[in-house]
Tab-separated table of C-alpha atoms in Angstrom:
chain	number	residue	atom	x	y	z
A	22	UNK	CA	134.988	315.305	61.501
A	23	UNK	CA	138.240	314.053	63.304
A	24	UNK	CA	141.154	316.563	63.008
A	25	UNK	CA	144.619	316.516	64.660
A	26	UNK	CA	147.061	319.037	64.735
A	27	UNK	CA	150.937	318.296	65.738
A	28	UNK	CA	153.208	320.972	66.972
A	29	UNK	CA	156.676	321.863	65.986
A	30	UNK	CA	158.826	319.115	64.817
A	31	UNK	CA	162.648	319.744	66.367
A	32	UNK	CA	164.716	317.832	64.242
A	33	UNK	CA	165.095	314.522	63.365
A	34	UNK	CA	163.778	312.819	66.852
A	35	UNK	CA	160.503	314.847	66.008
A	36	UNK	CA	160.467	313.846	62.322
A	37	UNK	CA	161.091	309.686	63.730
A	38	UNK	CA	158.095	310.814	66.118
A	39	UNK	CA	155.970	311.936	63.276
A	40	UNK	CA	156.907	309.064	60.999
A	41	UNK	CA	156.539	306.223	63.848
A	42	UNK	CA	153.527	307.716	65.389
A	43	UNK	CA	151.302	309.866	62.735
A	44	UNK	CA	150.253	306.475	60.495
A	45	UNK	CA	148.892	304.347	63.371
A	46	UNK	CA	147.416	307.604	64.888
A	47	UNK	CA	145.292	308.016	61.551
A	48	UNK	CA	143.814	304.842	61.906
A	49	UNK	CA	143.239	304.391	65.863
A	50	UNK	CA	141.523	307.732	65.799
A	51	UNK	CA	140.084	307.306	62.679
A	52	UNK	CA	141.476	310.457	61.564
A	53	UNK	CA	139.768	312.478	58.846
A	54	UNK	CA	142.353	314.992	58.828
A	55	UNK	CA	146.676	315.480	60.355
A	56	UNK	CA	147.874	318.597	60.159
A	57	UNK	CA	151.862	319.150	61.029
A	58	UNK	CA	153.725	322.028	62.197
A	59	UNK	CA	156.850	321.509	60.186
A	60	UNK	CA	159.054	324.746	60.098
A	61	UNK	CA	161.770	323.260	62.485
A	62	UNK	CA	162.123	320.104	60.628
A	63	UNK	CA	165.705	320.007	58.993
A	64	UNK	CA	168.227	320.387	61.899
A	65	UNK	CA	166.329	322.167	63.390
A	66	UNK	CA	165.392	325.305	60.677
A	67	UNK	CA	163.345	324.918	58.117
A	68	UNK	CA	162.101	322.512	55.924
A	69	UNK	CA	163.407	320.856	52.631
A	70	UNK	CA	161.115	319.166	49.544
A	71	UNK	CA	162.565	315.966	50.900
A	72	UNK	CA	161.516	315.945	54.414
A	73	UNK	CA	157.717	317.142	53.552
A	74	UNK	CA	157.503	314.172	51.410
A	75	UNK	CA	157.981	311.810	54.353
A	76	UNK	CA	155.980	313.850	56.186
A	77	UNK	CA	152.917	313.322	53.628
A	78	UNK	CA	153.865	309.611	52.983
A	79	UNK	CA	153.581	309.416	56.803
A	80	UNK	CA	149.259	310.295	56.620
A	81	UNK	CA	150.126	314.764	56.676
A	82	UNK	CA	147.339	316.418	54.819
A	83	UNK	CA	148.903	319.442	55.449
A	84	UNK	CA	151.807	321.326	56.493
A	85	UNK	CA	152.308	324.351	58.341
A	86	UNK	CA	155.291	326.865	58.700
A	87	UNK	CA	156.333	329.927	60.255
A	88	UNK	CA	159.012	332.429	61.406
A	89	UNK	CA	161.763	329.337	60.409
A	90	UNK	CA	160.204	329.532	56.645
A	91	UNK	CA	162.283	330.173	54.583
A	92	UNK	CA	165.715	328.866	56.478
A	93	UNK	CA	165.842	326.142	54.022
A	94	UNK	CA	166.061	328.057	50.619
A	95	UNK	CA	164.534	325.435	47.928
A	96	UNK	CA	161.353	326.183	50.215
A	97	UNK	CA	160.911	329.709	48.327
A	98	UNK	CA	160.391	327.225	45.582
A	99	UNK	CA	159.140	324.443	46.591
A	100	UNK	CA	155.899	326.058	48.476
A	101	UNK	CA	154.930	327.444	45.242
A	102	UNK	CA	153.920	323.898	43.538
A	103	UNK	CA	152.597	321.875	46.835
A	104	UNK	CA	149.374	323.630	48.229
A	105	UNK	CA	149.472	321.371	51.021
A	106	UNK	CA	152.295	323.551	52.419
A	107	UNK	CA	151.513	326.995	54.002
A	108	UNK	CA	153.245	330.007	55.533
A	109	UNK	CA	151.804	332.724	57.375
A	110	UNK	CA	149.516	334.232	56.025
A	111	UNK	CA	150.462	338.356	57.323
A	112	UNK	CA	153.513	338.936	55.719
A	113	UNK	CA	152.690	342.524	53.840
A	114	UNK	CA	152.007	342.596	50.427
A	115	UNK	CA	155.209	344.217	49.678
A	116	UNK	CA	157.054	341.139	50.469
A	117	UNK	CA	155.296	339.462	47.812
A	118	UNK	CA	156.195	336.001	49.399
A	119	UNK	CA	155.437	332.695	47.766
A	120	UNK	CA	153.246	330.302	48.085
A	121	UNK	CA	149.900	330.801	50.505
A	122	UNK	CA	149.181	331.084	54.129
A	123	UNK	CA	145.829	329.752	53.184
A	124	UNK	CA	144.038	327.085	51.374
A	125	UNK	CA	140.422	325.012	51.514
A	126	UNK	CA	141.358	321.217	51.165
A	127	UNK	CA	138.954	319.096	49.871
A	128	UNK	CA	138.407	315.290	51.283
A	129	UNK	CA	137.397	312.100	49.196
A	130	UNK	CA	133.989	312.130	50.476
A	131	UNK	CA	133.417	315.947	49.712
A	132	UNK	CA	133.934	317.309	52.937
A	133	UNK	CA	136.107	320.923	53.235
A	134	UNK	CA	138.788	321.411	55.867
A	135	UNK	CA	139.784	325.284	55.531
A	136	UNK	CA	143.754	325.756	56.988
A	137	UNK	CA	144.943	328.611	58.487
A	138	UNK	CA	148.358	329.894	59.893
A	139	UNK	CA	148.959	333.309	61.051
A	140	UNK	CA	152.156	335.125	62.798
A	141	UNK	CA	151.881	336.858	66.073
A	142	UNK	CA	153.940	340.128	66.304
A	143	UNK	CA	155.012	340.202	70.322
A	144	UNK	CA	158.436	339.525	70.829
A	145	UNK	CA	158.852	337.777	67.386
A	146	UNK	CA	161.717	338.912	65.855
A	147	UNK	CA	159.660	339.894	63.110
A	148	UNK	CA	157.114	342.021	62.569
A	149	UNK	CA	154.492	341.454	59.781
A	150	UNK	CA	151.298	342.311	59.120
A	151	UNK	CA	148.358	342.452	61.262
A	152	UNK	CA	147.545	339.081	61.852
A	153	UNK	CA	144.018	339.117	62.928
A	154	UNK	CA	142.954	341.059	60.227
A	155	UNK	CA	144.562	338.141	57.856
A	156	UNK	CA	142.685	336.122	59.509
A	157	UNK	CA	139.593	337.508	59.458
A	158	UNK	CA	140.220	338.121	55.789
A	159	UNK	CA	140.993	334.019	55.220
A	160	UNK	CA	137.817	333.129	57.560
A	161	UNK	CA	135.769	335.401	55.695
A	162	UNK	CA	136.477	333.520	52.318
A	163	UNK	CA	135.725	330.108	53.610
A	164	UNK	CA	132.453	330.325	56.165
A	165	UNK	CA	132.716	327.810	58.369
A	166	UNK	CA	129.118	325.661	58.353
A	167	UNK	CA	128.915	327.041	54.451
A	168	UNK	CA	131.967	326.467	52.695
A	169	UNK	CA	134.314	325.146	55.224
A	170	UNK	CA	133.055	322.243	57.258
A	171	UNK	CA	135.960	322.780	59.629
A	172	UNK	CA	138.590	325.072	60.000
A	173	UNK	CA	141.891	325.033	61.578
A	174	UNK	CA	143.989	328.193	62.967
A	175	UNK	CA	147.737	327.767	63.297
A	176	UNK	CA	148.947	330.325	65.606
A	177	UNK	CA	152.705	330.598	65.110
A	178	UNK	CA	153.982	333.162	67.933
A	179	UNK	CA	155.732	333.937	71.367
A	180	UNK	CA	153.071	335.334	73.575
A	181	UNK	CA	150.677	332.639	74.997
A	182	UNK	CA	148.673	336.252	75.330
A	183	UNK	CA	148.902	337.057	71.593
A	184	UNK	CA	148.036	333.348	71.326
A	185	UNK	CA	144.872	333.348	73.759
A	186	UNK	CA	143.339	336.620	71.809
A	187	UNK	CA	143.433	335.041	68.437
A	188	UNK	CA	141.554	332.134	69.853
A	189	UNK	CA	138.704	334.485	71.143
A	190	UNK	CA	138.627	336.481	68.049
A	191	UNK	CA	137.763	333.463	66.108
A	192	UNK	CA	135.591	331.799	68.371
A	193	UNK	CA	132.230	330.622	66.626
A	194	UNK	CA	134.285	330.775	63.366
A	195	UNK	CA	137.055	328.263	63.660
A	196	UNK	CA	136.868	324.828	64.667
A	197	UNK	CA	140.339	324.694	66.237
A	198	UNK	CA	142.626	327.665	67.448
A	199	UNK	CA	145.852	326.239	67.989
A	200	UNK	CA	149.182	327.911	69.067
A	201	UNK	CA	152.544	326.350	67.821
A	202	UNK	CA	156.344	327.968	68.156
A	203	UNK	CA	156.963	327.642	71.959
A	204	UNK	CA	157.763	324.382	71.638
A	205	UNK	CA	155.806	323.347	75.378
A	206	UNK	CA	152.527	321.590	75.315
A	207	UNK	CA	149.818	323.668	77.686
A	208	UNK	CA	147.005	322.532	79.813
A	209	UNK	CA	144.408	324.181	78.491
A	210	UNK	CA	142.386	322.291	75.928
A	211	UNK	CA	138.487	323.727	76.007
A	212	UNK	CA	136.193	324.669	74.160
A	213	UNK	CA	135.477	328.462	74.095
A	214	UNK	CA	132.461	329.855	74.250
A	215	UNK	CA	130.715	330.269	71.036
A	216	UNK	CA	132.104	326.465	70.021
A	217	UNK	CA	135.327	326.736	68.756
A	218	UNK	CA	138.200	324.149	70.337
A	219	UNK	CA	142.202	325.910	71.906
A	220	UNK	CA	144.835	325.159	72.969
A	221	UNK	CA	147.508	327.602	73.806
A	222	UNK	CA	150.555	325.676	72.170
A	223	UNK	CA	150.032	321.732	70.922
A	224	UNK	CA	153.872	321.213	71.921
A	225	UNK	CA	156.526	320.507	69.990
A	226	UNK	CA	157.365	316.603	67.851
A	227	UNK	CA	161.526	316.409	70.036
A	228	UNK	CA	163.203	315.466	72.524
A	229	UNK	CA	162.234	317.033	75.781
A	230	UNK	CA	165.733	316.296	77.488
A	231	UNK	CA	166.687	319.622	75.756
A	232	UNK	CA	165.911	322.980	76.422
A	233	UNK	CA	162.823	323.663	73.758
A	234	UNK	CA	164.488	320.553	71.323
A	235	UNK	CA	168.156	321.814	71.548
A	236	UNK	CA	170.951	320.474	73.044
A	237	UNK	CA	170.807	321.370	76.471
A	238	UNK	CA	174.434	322.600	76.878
A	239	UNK	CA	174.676	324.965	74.096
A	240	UNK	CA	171.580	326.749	75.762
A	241	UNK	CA	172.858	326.655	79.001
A	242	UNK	CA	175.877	328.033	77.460
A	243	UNK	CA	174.309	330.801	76.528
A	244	UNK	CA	172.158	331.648	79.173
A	245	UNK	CA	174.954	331.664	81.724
A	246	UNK	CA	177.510	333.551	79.233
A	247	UNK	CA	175.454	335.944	77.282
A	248	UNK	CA	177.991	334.765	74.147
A	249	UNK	CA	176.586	333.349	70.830
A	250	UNK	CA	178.768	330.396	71.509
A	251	UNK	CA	177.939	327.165	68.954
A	252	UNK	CA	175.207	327.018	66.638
A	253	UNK	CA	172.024	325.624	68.300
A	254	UNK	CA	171.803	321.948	67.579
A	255	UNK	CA	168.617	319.761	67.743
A	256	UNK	CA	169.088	317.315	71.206
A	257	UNK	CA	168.945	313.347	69.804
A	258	UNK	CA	166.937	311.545	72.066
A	259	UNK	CA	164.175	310.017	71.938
A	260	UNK	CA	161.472	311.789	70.362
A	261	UNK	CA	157.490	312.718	71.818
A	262	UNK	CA	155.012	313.325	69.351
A	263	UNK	CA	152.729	316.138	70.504
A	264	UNK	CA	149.776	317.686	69.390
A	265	UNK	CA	145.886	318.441	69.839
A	266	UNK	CA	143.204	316.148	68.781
A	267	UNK	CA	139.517	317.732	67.871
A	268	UNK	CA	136.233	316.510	66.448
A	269	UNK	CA	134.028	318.831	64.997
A	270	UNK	CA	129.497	319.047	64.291
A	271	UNK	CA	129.546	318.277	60.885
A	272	UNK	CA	126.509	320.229	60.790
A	273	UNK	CA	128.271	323.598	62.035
A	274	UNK	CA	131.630	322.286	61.993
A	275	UNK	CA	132.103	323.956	65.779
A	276	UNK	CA	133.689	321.416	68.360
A	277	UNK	CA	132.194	318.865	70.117
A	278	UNK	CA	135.898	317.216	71.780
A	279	UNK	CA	139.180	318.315	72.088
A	280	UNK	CA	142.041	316.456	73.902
A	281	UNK	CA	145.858	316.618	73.772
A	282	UNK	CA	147.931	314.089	72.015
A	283	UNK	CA	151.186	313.003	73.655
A	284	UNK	CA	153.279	309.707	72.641
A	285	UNK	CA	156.741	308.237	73.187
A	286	UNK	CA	160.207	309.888	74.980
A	287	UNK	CA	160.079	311.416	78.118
A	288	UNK	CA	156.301	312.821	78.786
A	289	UNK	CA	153.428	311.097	79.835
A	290	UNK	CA	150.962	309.180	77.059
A	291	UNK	CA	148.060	310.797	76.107
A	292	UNK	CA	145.811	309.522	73.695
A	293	UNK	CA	142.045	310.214	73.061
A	294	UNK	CA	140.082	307.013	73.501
């Protein structure tokens, strides 16, 4: 099977990236599978009903959220009648939140791709639930090689540490570990070693002539002052689409390839061949 996962989309030069690159990415790679981290999408903070639309017009099979949720209030709503759409899957059950951080897709030819996306808890401003215990919960439900014939981890956190655990801890049961939030693609695409693929963080779908997709001057701003000074705004250039590109044994539904994905604005093209 041939999976891609793209990182945080900043705005709307990540959502042009998406929506210029995702449809002619399906087909050159011959894509079974696009998931899309989309939690930064409107403005910056969260996503609207509107927005994940294009998104699965654009080729999505799935979207992914995280600690930006539920900045965009009709998504309280809207999560709860589009299963393609997940949130972590750790908040604690007294939160009761909607929707699923969950859910076993099923492809026109019968195949199963299981999706996954967890919270970390290190220098997140919140704290939820244990998230490799969700996890293992989730991966539990949907053996990969029995019921899944892949599976995809979104790891939505801070710590590349945090990031580079959950990857181990699933290893042999996931077919991709992949870290979003940080908003910086990483150089370390392997294949760990009981056969599942990582990748520290995919990178984010923005500009890069920002400081992590925001206007560079508000950041500075605030780095140099230690005010709140203006409302972060999303930076307008040109837009890279980032993200992390595995195929999977359909026998075992462990890795057999994983590359990085990088096209258009300011960093270097990468595209599997």
């Amino acid at each position: 099977m041939k999976i891609a996962f793209f990182g945080d989309v900043v705005g709307k030069p990540g959502r042009q990236a998406v929506l210029d690159h995702l449809p002619g990415l399906k087909a050159r790679l011959r894509l079974d599978f696009a998931i899309v981290n989309a939690e930064n999408s409107a403005g910056g903070f969260g996503l609207t009903s509107a927005i994940a639309e294009e998104f699965f017009n654009a080729g999505a099979d799935c979207l992914t959220l995280g600690d930006h949720a539920w900045d965009q209030r009709e998504a309280l709503t809207y999560i709860e009648r589009e299963p393609r759409l997940l949130r972590p899957i750790n908040y604690p059950p007294a939160a009761n939140a909607p929707g699923k951080g969950a859910h076993l897709y099923s492809l026109p030819d019968g195949r199963r791709v299981g999706v996954i996306q967890a919270q970390g808890n290190v220098f997140m401003k919140q704290t939820l639930a244990c998230p490799f215990d969700a996890v293992d919960a989730a991966l539990d439900s949907m053996p990969l090689g029995a019921v899944a014939d892949a599976i995809v981890v979104d790891m939505h956190c801070e710590a590349t540490s945090e990031k580079m655990a959950m990857g181990h801890h699933c290893d042999g049961r996931a077919s991709l570990v992949v870290g979003s939030h940080t908003h910086v693609p990483t150089a370390d695409t392997m294949i760990l070693e009981s056969g599942t693929a990582y990748q520290t963080d995919a990178g984010m779908c923005g500009d890069y002539d920002s400081v992590i997709g925001m206007q560079k001057q508000i950041s500075l701003y605030r780095f140099q002052t230690q005010l709140p000074g203006e409302r972060y705004q999303p930076a307008l250039g040109e837009g890279t689409l980032c993200g992390t590109y595995v195929e999977t044994d359909d026998r075992t539904g462990l890795a057999i390839r994983v590359e990085p994905i990088r096209m258009g604005g300011r960093l270097s093209e990468i595209v599997p061949g």
